[in-house]
Tab-separated table of C-alpha atoms in Angstrom:
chain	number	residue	atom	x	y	z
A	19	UNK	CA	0.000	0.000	0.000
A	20	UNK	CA	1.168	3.656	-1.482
A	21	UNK	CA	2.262	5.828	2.178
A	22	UNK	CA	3.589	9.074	1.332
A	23	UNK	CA	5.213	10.817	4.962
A	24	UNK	CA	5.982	14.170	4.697
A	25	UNK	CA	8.965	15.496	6.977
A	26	UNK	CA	11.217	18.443	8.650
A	27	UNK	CA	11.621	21.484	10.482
A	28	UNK	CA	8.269	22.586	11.704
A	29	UNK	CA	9.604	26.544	12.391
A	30	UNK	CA	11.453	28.507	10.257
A	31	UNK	CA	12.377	32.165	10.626
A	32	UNK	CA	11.498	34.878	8.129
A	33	UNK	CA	13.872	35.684	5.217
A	34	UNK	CA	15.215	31.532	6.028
A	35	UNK	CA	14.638	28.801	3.853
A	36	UNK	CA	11.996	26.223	4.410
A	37	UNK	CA	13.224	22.335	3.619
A	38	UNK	CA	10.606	19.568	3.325
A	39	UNK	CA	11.358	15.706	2.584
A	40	UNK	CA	8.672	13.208	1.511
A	41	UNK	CA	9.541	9.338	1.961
A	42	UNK	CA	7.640	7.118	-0.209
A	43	UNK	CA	6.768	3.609	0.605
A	44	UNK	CA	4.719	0.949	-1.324
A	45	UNK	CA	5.860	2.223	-4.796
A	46	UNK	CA	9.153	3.453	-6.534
A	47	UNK	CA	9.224	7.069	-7.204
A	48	UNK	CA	11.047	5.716	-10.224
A	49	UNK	CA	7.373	4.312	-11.435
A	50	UNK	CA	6.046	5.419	-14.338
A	51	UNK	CA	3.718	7.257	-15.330
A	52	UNK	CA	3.574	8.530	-12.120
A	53	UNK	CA	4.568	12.448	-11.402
A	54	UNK	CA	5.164	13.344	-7.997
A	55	UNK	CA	3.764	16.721	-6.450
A	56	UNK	CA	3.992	19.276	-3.192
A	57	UNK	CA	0.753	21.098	-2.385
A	58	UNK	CA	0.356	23.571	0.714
A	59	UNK	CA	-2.606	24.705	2.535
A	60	UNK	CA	-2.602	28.014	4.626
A	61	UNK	CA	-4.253	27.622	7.811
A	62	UNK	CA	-8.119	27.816	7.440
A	63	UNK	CA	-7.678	28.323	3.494
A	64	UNK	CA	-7.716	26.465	0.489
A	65	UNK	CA	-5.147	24.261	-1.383
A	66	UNK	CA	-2.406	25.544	-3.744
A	67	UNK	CA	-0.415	23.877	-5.979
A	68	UNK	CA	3.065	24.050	-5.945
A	69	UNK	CA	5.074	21.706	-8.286
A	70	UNK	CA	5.525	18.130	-10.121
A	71	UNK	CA	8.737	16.259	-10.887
A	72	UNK	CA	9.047	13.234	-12.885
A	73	UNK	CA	11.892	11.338	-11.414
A	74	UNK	CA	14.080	11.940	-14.577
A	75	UNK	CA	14.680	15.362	-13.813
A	76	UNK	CA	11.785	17.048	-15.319
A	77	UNK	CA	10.028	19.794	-13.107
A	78	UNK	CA	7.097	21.963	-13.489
A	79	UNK	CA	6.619	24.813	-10.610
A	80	UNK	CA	4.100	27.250	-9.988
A	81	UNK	CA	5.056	30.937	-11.322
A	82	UNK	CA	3.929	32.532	-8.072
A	83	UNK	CA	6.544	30.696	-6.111
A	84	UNK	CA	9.239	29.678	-9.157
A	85	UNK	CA	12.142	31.861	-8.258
A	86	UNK	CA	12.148	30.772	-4.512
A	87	UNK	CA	11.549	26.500	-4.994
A	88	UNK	CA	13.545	23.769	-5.886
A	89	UNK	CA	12.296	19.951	-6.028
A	90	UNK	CA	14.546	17.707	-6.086
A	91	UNK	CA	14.797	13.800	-5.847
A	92	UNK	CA	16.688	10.826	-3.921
A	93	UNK	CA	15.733	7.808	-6.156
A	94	UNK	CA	18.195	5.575	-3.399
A	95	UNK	CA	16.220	6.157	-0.484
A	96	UNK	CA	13.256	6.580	-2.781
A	97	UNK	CA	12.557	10.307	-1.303
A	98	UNK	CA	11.892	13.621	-2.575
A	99	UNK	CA	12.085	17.273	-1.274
A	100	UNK	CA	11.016	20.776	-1.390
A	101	UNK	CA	13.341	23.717	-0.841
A	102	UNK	CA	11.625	26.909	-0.664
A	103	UNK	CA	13.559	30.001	-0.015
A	104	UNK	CA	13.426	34.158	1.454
A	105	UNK	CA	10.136	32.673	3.744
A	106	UNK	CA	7.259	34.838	4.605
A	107	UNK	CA	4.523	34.575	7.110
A	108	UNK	CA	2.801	34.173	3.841
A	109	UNK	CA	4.284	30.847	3.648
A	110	UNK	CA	2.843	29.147	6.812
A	111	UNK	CA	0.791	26.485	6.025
A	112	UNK	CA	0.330	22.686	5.750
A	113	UNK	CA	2.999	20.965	3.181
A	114	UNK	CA	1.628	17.830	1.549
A	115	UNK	CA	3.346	15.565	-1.088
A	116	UNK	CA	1.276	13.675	-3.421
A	117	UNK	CA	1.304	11.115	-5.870
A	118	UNK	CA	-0.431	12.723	-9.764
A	119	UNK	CA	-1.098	10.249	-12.136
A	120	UNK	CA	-1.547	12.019	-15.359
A	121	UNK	CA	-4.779	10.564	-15.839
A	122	UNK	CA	-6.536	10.410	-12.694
A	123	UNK	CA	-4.688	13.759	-11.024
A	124	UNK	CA	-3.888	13.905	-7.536
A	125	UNK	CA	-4.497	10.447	-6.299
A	126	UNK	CA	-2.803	9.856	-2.811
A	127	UNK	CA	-1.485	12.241	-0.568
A	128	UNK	CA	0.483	12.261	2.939
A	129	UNK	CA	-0.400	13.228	5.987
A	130	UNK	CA	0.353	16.991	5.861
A	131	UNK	CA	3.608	18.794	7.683
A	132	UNK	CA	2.789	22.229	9.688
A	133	UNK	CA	5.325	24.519	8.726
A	134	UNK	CA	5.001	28.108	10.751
A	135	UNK	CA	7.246	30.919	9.398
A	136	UNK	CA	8.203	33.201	12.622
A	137	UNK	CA	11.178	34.804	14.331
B	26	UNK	CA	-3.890	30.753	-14.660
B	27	UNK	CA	-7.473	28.962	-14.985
B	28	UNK	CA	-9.423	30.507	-12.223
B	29	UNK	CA	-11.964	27.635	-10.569
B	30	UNK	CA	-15.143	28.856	-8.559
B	31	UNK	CA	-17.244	27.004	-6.687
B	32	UNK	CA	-21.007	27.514	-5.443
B	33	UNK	CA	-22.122	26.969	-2.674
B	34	UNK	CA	-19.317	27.831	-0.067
B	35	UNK	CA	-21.508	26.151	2.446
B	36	UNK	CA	-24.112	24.083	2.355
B	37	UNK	CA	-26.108	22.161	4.895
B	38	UNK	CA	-27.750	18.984	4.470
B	39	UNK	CA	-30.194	17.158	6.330
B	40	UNK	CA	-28.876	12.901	6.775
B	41	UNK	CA	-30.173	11.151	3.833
B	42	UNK	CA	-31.021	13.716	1.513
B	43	UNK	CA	-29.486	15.030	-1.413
B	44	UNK	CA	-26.231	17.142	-1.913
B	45	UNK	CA	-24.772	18.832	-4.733
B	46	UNK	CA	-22.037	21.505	-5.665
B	47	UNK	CA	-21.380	23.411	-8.908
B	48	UNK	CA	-17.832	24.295	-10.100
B	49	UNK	CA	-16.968	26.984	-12.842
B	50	UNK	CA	-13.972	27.277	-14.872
B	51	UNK	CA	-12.675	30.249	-16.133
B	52	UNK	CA	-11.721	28.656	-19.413
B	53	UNK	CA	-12.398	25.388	-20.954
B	54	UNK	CA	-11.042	22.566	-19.428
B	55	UNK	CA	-10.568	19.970	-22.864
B	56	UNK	CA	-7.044	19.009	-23.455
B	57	UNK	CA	-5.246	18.266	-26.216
B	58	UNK	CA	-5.549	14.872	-25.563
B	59	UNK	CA	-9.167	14.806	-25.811
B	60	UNK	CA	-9.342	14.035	-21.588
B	61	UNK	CA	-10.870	16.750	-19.506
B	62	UNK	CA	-8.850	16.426	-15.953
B	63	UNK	CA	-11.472	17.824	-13.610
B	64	UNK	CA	-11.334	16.225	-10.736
B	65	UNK	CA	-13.015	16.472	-7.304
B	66	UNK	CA	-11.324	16.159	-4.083
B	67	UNK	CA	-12.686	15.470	-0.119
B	68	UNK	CA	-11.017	16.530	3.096
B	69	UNK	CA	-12.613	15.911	6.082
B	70	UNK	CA	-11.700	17.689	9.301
B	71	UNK	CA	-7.582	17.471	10.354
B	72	UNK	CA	-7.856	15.017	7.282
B	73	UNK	CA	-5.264	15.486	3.938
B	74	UNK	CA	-7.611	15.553	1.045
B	75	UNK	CA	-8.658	12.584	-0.829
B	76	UNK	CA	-9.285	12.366	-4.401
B	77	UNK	CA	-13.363	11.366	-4.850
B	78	UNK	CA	-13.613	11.665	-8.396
B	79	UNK	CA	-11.128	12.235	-11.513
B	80	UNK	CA	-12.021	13.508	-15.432
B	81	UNK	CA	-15.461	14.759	-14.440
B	82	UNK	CA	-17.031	11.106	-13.587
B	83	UNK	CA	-14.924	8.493	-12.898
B	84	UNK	CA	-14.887	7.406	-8.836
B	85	UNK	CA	-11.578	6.396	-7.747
B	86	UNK	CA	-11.011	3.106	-6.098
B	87	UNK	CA	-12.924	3.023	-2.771
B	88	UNK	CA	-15.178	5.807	-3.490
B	89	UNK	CA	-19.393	5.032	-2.843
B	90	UNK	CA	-21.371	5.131	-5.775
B	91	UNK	CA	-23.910	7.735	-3.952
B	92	UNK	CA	-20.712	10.237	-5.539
B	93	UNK	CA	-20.930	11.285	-8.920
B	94	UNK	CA	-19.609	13.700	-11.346
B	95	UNK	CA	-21.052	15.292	-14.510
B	96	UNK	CA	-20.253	18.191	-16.721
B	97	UNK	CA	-18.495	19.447	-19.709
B	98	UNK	CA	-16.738	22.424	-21.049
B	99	UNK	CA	-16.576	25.210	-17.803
B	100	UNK	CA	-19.292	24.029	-15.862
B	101	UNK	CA	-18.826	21.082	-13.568
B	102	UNK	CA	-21.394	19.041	-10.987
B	103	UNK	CA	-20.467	17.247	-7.977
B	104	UNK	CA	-23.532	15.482	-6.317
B	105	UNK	CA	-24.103	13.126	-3.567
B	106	UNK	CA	-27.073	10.796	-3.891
B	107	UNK	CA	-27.722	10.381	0.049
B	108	UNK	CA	-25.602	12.554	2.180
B	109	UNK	CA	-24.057	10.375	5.445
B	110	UNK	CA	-22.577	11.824	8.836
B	111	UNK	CA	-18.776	10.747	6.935
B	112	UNK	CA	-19.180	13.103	4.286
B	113	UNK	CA	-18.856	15.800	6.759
B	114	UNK	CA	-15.918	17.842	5.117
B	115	UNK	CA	-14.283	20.605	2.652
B	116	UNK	CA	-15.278	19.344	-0.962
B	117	UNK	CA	-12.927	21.076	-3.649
B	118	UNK	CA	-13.066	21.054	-7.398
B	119	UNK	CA	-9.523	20.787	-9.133
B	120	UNK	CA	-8.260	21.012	-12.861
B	121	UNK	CA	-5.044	19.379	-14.261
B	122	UNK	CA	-5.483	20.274	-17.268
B	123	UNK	CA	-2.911	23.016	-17.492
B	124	UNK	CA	-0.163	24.188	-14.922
B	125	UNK	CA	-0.125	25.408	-12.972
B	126	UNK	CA	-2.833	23.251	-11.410
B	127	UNK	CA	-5.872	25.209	-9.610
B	128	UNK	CA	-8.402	24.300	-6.986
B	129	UNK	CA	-11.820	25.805	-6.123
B	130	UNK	CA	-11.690	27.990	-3.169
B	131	UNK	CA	-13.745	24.364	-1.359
B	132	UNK	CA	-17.955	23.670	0.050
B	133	UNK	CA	-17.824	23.243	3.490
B	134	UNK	CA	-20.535	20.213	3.627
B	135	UNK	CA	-22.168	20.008	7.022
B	136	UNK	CA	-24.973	18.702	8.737
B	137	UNK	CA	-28.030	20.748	9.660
């Protein structure tokens, strides 16, 4: 069965950079077709998208954050990450990884990690 | 960006009856592949989301049959047949389409 556990710091300081590492169990992220994702969720407010890689190296971000994040992948301990720099309260939320299957979209997701941006 | 709104923002239902929530797109949703990825998602409270429902209709594994999907185009329909005390949740409509991927702004389904 597909687990996806989502993992770091939970409190960063302003202006610092924010590192995230999801460890994926039951699958390779190595599979394809499947693209792997990190969403966040504000406190109280809705989801937003933040970026797919396909284990070969190919990434697709989100405009609104592309000059501050990196995704990047660990096919040997079958892990990926998020690296999101210059943090902003703006930038506390909840951090979830996902599995995206082209077809089918956004079809299992961890647990969620609580990242709060303060000084 | 496609720009995906959703009506109602709340909506209570009494057990057992009928539930349903409308999403708009602010462009067309067909891709070039001749797939439209609409898809709906559920969160329930302190919950991750849960994908209900991908490319307008299609339930995903484990997903009752009292959820269904219709739509084409822009306008997209999320209904449950017989609402139960588990469905309590966010609902959120969600295109893949085109990146970057948008959601709804989510129906807060409760009970009344």
């Amino acid at each position: 069965q597909l687990q996806l556990q989502e993992s770091g710091p939970g409190l960063v300081k302003p202006s610092e950079t924010l590192s995230l590492t999801c460890t994926v169990s039951g699958d390779s992220i190595t599979s394809s077709p499947y693209y792997w994702a990190w969403i966040r969720q504000p406190p109280g407010k809705g989801l937003e998208w933040i970026g797919n890689f396909y284990y070969t190296g190919r990434t697709y971000y989100n405009s609104s954050l592309k000059s501050r994040v990196t995704i990047s992948v660990d096919t040997s301990k079958n892990q990926f990450s998020l690296r999101l720099t210059s943090v902003t309260d703006a930038d506390t939320a909840v951090y979830y990884c996902a599995r995206v299957l082209l077809g089918s979209g956004l079809d299992s997701w961890g647990q969620g990690a609580l990242v709060t941006v303060s000084s | 960006d496609i720009v995906m709104t959703q009506t109602p923002l709340s909506s209570p239902v009494t057990l057992g009856q009928p539930a349903s929530i409308s999403c708009r797109s602010s462009q067309g949703l067909g891709h070039s592949d001749g797939n439209t990825y609409l898809n709906w998602l559920q969160q329930r409270p302190g919950q991750p989301p849960r994908l209900l429902i991908y490319k307008i209709s299609n339930r995903f594994s484990g997903v009752p049959d009292r959820f269904s999907g219709s739509g084409a185009g822009t306008d997209f329909t999320l209904k449950i047949s017989r609402v139960e005390a588990e469905d309590v949740g966010v609902y959120y409509c969600t295109q893949t389409t085109q990146f970057p991927y948008t959601f709804g702004q989510g129906t807060k389904l409760e009970i009344k």
